[in-house]
Amino acid sequence: MAPKKFSNQTGQALVEMLLVIPMLFLLTSGAIQFTMLFQARNAFDKACGEAARQYAANQLKDSSAITDTIWKDMGFYQSYFNKQSLSISTQAPKATIANTFFNAIDGLGPLAAKIKSYLINYTGHAWTVTICCRPPSLVAVIFPVGIPFQSQLTILKYPN
Amino acid sequence: MIRIKHWTKNPSGQVLLATLLFCFIFMALFIGLYKSGMLYNAKEKAIRSSNLTALSAGAVYANGLQIVRLTNVALLLAAAVDILAIAAALEITGGFSLIIPSKFKDLNTRKLVQDVQSILFGINQPIGIYPLLISDETISIASQNGLKSTFPSLNPLSWSLPIPPSPILIFNVTTLGPGLAQAIVPNMALKFRTANFFSDTVPKPKKIYKYKSRKDGAIHYLNSDQVELAPNSQNKGQMRVKKGVGLEGEGYFVAEEVNAGLSKLNAVINIANFLAALQLDVTDRDIPAVHNIFVYASYPTSIKDPQNNYAEIQTLSQVNVLGTGLAAWNVNDPPYQATLAPTDPVELVKQLSIQTLLSQAISSIKLPSISNIFGTVVNGP
């Protein structure tokens, strides 16, 4: 006996929509989460810049104050990040012509070094601030520990 | 072709076509979203990098102004040493030698300090050591903050033209204009204070004129309010007694009395010129004092523009360095502080039209040298 073809196409559009809606939903939510990740990244960068500005204005003294300030400045976006993952590593800024000259002065003796430190009283740091952002549920498998964000800043401040 | 046409009329074919269309739309949406997000992020980073670079420049500048205070203290001590030496010399030579400066037993140690100040801070010099230090540190910090730097090494030959120098630092200018060339050269807006601010207290000698009466031969003296100019072919500065005011001897030619009263002393000492030439300590060049730096820089992005070039964001930041004064007695005052001026850097670039001027300099037919670029920026488009 030959198979009977289904000639009734009523409800085809509904079926198609039921198939498509989850895909649309996935795509839309992916776009929204992508945008929120961008905003979180932006908030993190802004918080790092604000902390650097406060450091230059001598309002922050040490690394713990800097991390607290960065965390506080992230405000609404704190829920996106893991506070324990926030870390700062500091290094000296890259050497300049002036640094070469100042290092030569240090070699002249302790008195010269003391005079130099009295006169040249500005200091600087190169920061590398790292934090992990909690991944959206869609990509949690790819980033089990979170999406790492990193910000690099270099600033001088006076007086030391 | 007929097969494709038949397939598109098939329901499954139509579904596939619709799916492909939606995928294309969403892909375009995502790419646009990604690029706009990246550009926004880059803009924020550019502003942040520019601000941090400007703050760093301000920190070095503030340190320099504190060194100015310290050198002024050294100048004060050197002046004290000189005065002691002069006092000792006066006791030997007699007090009247006070009138003639050339006879001072002046050690002139203050001049040594002033020469050091001049070389260090670039006062009355084309450029100074400390302003160069400010530029050096700022350019280094700029490159470490991600700003484009065309100063990769000390060797100017390694800089590739026609790219203009980046970042550009503009020192101590409140309004751009004829002063831009001066502002691009690193400077600290300093000058030597001279003693001629005392000159208001020195009585200005009034000119005395005289003529001899034809009646009795008596010499009459007049002041400058009683004479008027009467030039002639032999003497364009000839003065005569004012006519029409009822003075005796009106219309008589008069001669200037050069040795009358205070003018006699002034002719010997020339107080005003002496005071103007007497350099004291280092002070601010402008009144009110202006110490600021603009940092004009480019932030490179990884986004390509329609011309297939990597987009760069131009940004401008301003930092003001504020304090109470540079005199020796200000040495214990709070140190100078650098503060960021609250401006929108991207808007400032448009207002100052620096980008247009630089673009015109680059696109000119001849490859411009650095001085030509600065000349274009000075003279305008």
mmCIF file with all atom_site columns, C-alpha atoms in Angstrom, chain A residues 9 12 16 24 27-28 30-31 34-35 38 41-42 45-46 48-49 52-53 56-58 92-99 102 118-122 126 150-159, chain B residues 11-12 15 19 22 26 29-30 33-34 37-38 40-41 44-45 48 52-53 55-60 62-63 66-67 70 130 133 136-138 140-141 143-145 154 331 335-338 340:
data_model
loop_
_atom_site.group_PDB
_atom_site.id
_atom_site.type_symbol
_atom_site.label_atom_id
_atom_site.label_alt_id
_atom_site.label_comp_id
_atom_site.label_asym_id
_atom_site.label_entity_id
_atom_site.label_seq_id
_atom_site.pdbx_PDB_ins_code
_atom_site.Cartn_x
_atom_site.Cartn_y
_atom_site.Cartn_z
_atom_site.occupancy
_atom_site.B_iso_or_equiv
_atom_site.pdbx_formal_charge
_atom_site.auth_seq_id
_atom_site.auth_comp_id
_atom_site.auth_asym_id
_atom_site.auth_atom_id
_atom_site.pdbx_PDB_model_num
ATOM 1  C CA . GLN A 1 9   ? -0.603 22.324 5.707  1.00 0.00 ? 9   GLN A CA 1
ATOM 2  C CA . GLN A 1 12  ? 2.780  25.031 9.263  1.00 0.00 ? 12  GLN A CA 1
ATOM 3  C CA . GLU A 1 16  ? 7.968  27.037 11.979 1.00 0.00 ? 16  GLU A CA 1
ATOM 4  C CA . LEU A 1 24  ? 15.731 34.007 18.048 1.00 0.00 ? 24  LEU A CA 1
ATOM 5  C CA . LEU A 1 27  ? 20.475 35.143 19.533 1.00 0.00 ? 27  LEU A CA 1
ATOM 6  C CA . THR A 1 28  ? 18.803 38.089 21.258 1.00 0.00 ? 28  THR A CA 1
ATOM 7  C CA . GLY A 1 30  ? 23.391 36.497 23.406 1.00 0.00 ? 30  GLY A CA 1
ATOM 8  C CA . ALA A 1 31  ? 23.431 40.025 22.041 1.00 0.00 ? 31  ALA A CA 1
ATOM 9  C CA . PHE A 1 34  ? 27.471 40.533 24.953 1.00 0.00 ? 34  PHE A CA 1
ATOM 10 C CA . THR A 1 35  ? 26.487 44.174 25.440 1.00 0.00 ? 35  THR A CA 1
ATOM 11 C CA . PHE A 1 38  ? 31.090 45.301 27.136 1.00 0.00 ? 38  PHE A CA 1
ATOM 12 C CA . ARG A 1 41  ? 34.520 45.891 30.778 1.00 0.00 ? 41  ARG A CA 1
ATOM 13 C CA . ASN A 1 42  ? 33.997 49.610 30.348 1.00 0.00 ? 42  ASN A CA 1
ATOM 14 C CA . ASP A 1 45  ? 38.380 50.361 32.859 1.00 0.00 ? 45  ASP A CA 1
ATOM 15 C CA . LYS A 1 46  ? 36.733 53.488 34.207 1.00 0.00 ? 46  LYS A CA 1
ATOM 16 C CA . CYS A 1 48  ? 40.849 51.655 37.176 1.00 0.00 ? 48  CYS A CA 1
ATOM 17 C CA . GLY A 1 49  ? 41.298 55.095 35.601 1.00 0.00 ? 49  GLY A CA 1
ATOM 18 C CA . ALA A 1 52  ? 44.796 56.024 39.122 1.00 0.00 ? 52  ALA A CA 1
ATOM 19 C CA . ARG A 1 53  ? 43.593 59.624 39.144 1.00 0.00 ? 53  ARG A CA 1
ATOM 20 C CA . ALA A 1 56  ? 47.995 60.812 41.395 1.00 0.00 ? 56  ALA A CA 1
ATOM 21 C CA . ALA A 1 57  ? 46.134 63.258 43.635 1.00 0.00 ? 57  ALA A CA 1
ATOM 22 C CA . ASN A 1 58  ? 47.637 61.557 46.716 1.00 0.00 ? 58  ASN A CA 1
ATOM 23 C CA . ALA A 1 92  ? 58.397 50.737 37.851 1.00 0.00 ? 92  ALA A CA 1
ATOM 24 C CA . PRO A 1 93  ? 57.628 52.682 34.688 1.00 0.00 ? 93  PRO A CA 1
ATOM 25 C CA . LYS A 1 94  ? 59.851 52.080 31.711 1.00 0.00 ? 94  LYS A CA 1
ATOM 26 C CA . ALA A 1 95  ? 63.173 53.807 31.886 1.00 0.00 ? 95  ALA A CA 1
ATOM 27 C CA . THR A 1 96  ? 63.538 57.183 30.271 1.00 0.00 ? 96  THR A CA 1
ATOM 28 C CA . ILE A 1 97  ? 66.559 59.315 29.445 1.00 0.00 ? 97  ILE A CA 1
ATOM 29 C CA . ALA A 1 98  ? 66.068 61.031 32.776 1.00 0.00 ? 98  ALA A CA 1
ATOM 30 C CA . ASN A 1 99  ? 66.164 57.707 34.628 1.00 0.00 ? 99  ASN A CA 1
ATOM 31 C CA . PHE A 1 102 ? 69.390 59.840 37.763 1.00 0.00 ? 102 PHE A CA 1
ATOM 32 C CA . TYR A 1 118 ? 65.186 65.515 47.832 1.00 0.00 ? 118 TYR A CA 1
ATOM 33 C CA . LEU A 1 119 ? 65.041 67.390 44.570 1.00 0.00 ? 119 LEU A CA 1
ATOM 34 C CA . ILE A 1 120 ? 63.448 64.748 42.338 1.00 0.00 ? 120 ILE A CA 1
ATOM 35 C CA . ASN A 1 121 ? 60.463 63.870 44.451 1.00 0.00 ? 121 ASN A CA 1
ATOM 36 C CA . TYR A 1 122 ? 58.003 62.438 41.941 1.00 0.00 ? 122 TYR A CA 1
ATOM 37 C CA . ALA A 1 126 ? 53.003 50.824 36.104 1.00 0.00 ? 126 ALA A CA 1
ATOM 38 C CA . GLN A 1 150 ? 43.147 43.238 32.314 1.00 0.00 ? 150 GLN A CA 1
ATOM 39 C CA . SER A 1 151 ? 43.926 46.932 32.444 1.00 0.00 ? 151 SER A CA 1
ATOM 40 C CA . GLN A 1 152 ? 47.358 48.495 32.232 1.00 0.00 ? 152 GLN A CA 1
ATOM 41 C CA . LEU A 1 153 ? 48.011 51.977 33.554 1.00 0.00 ? 153 LEU A CA 1
ATOM 42 C CA . THR A 1 154 ? 51.117 54.010 34.149 1.00 0.00 ? 154 THR A CA 1
ATOM 43 C CA . ILE A 1 155 ? 51.121 57.190 36.171 1.00 0.00 ? 155 ILE A CA 1
ATOM 44 C CA . LEU A 1 156 ? 53.459 59.524 37.999 1.00 0.00 ? 156 LEU A CA 1
ATOM 45 C CA . LYS A 1 157 ? 52.524 61.446 41.105 1.00 0.00 ? 157 LYS A CA 1
ATOM 46 C CA . TYR A 1 158 ? 54.006 64.301 43.127 1.00 0.00 ? 158 TYR A CA 1
ATOM 47 C CA . PRO A 1 159 ? 54.955 64.579 45.867 1.00 0.00 ? 159 PRO A CA 1
ATOM 48 C CA . PRO B 2 11  ? 8.369  25.034 1.673  1.00 0.00 ? 11  PRO B CA 1
ATOM 49 C CA . SER B 2 12  ? 11.634 23.650 3.044  1.00 0.00 ? 12  SER B CA 1
ATOM 50 C CA . VAL B 2 15  ? 12.410 28.093 5.270  1.00 0.00 ? 15  VAL B CA 1
ATOM 51 C CA . THR B 2 19  ? 16.852 31.296 7.890  1.00 0.00 ? 19  THR B CA 1
ATOM 52 C CA . PHE B 2 22  ? 17.843 36.141 9.335  1.00 0.00 ? 22  PHE B CA 1
ATOM 53 C CA . PHE B 2 26  ? 21.874 39.019 12.867 1.00 0.00 ? 26  PHE B CA 1
ATOM 54 C CA . LEU B 2 29  ? 23.844 43.306 13.768 1.00 0.00 ? 29  LEU B CA 1
ATOM 55 C CA . PHE B 2 30  ? 26.463 41.529 15.851 1.00 0.00 ? 30  PHE B CA 1
ATOM 56 C CA . LEU B 2 33  ? 27.426 45.918 17.798 1.00 0.00 ? 33  LEU B CA 1
ATOM 57 C CA . TYR B 2 34  ? 30.932 44.574 18.270 1.00 0.00 ? 34  TYR B CA 1
ATOM 58 C CA . GLY B 2 37  ? 31.317 48.598 21.400 1.00 0.00 ? 37  GLY B CA 1
ATOM 59 C CA . MET B 2 38  ? 35.011 48.361 20.635 1.00 0.00 ? 38  MET B CA 1
ATOM 60 C CA . TYR B 2 40  ? 33.274 53.188 22.465 1.00 0.00 ? 40  TYR B CA 1
ATOM 61 C CA . ASN B 2 41  ? 35.660 51.253 24.647 1.00 0.00 ? 41  ASN B CA 1
ATOM 62 C CA . GLU B 2 44  ? 36.988 55.763 26.874 1.00 0.00 ? 44  GLU B CA 1
ATOM 63 C CA . LYS B 2 45  ? 40.472 54.269 27.015 1.00 0.00 ? 45  LYS B CA 1
ATOM 64 C CA . ARG B 2 48  ? 41.676 57.813 30.295 1.00 0.00 ? 48  ARG B CA 1
ATOM 65 C CA . LEU B 2 52  ? 46.745 59.948 33.057 1.00 0.00 ? 52  LEU B CA 1
ATOM 66 C CA . THR B 2 53  ? 49.497 61.189 30.766 1.00 0.00 ? 53  THR B CA 1
ATOM 67 C CA . LEU B 2 55  ? 48.489 64.140 35.212 1.00 0.00 ? 55  LEU B CA 1
ATOM 68 C CA . SER B 2 56  ? 51.935 62.589 35.004 1.00 0.00 ? 56  SER B CA 1
ATOM 69 C CA . ALA B 2 57  ? 53.206 65.628 33.106 1.00 0.00 ? 57  ALA B CA 1
ATOM 70 C CA . GLY B 2 58  ? 51.694 67.830 35.793 1.00 0.00 ? 58  GLY B CA 1
ATOM 71 C CA . ALA B 2 59  ? 53.433 65.851 38.526 1.00 0.00 ? 59  ALA B CA 1
ATOM 72 C CA . VAL B 2 60  ? 56.853 66.354 36.948 1.00 0.00 ? 60  VAL B CA 1
ATOM 73 C CA . ALA B 2 62  ? 54.986 70.527 39.969 1.00 0.00 ? 62  ALA B CA 1
ATOM 74 C CA . ASN B 2 63  ? 58.239 68.963 41.103 1.00 0.00 ? 63  ASN B CA 1
ATOM 75 C CA . GLN B 2 66  ? 59.311 73.197 43.869 1.00 0.00 ? 66  GLN B CA 1
ATOM 76 C CA . ILE B 2 67  ? 62.910 73.097 42.650 1.00 0.00 ? 67  ILE B CA 1
ATOM 77 C CA . LEU B 2 70  ? 64.646 75.858 46.367 1.00 0.00 ? 70  LEU B CA 1
ATOM 78 C CA . TYR B 2 130 ? 63.936 70.622 33.204 1.00 0.00 ? 130 TYR B CA 1
ATOM 79 C CA . LEU B 2 133 ? 62.728 66.354 31.353 1.00 0.00 ? 133 LEU B CA 1
ATOM 80 C CA . ASP B 2 136 ? 60.768 63.091 28.147 1.00 0.00 ? 136 ASP B CA 1
ATOM 81 C CA . GLU B 2 137 ? 58.795 61.654 31.041 1.00 0.00 ? 137 GLU B CA 1
ATOM 82 C CA . THR B 2 138 ? 55.443 62.576 29.522 1.00 0.00 ? 138 THR B CA 1
ATOM 83 C CA . SER B 2 140 ? 57.359 57.789 27.953 1.00 0.00 ? 140 SER B CA 1
ATOM 84 C CA . ILE B 2 141 ? 54.211 57.642 30.069 1.00 0.00 ? 141 ILE B CA 1
ATOM 85 C CA . SER B 2 143 ? 53.476 55.271 25.160 1.00 0.00 ? 143 SER B CA 1
ATOM 86 C CA . GLN B 2 144 ? 53.052 53.086 28.240 1.00 0.00 ? 144 GLN B CA 1
ATOM 87 C CA . ASN B 2 145 ? 49.391 54.103 28.462 1.00 0.00 ? 145 ASN B CA 1
ATOM 88 C CA . LEU B 2 154 ? 66.656 59.152 21.087 1.00 0.00 ? 154 LEU B CA 1
ATOM 89 C CA . VAL B 2 331 ? 59.487 77.220 50.135 1.00 0.00 ? 331 VAL B CA 1
ATOM 90 C CA . PRO B 2 335 ? 53.773 71.916 47.175 1.00 0.00 ? 335 PRO B CA 1
ATOM 91 C CA . TYR B 2 336 ? 52.357 72.660 43.770 1.00 0.00 ? 336 TYR B CA 1
ATOM 92 C CA . GLN B 2 337 ? 49.566 70.293 42.756 1.00 0.00 ? 337 GLN B CA 1
ATOM 93 C CA . ALA B 2 338 ? 48.544 69.070 39.338 1.00 0.00 ? 338 ALA B CA 1
ATOM 94 C CA . LEU B 2 340 ? 42.951 67.808 35.677 1.00 0.00 ? 340 LEU B CA 1
#
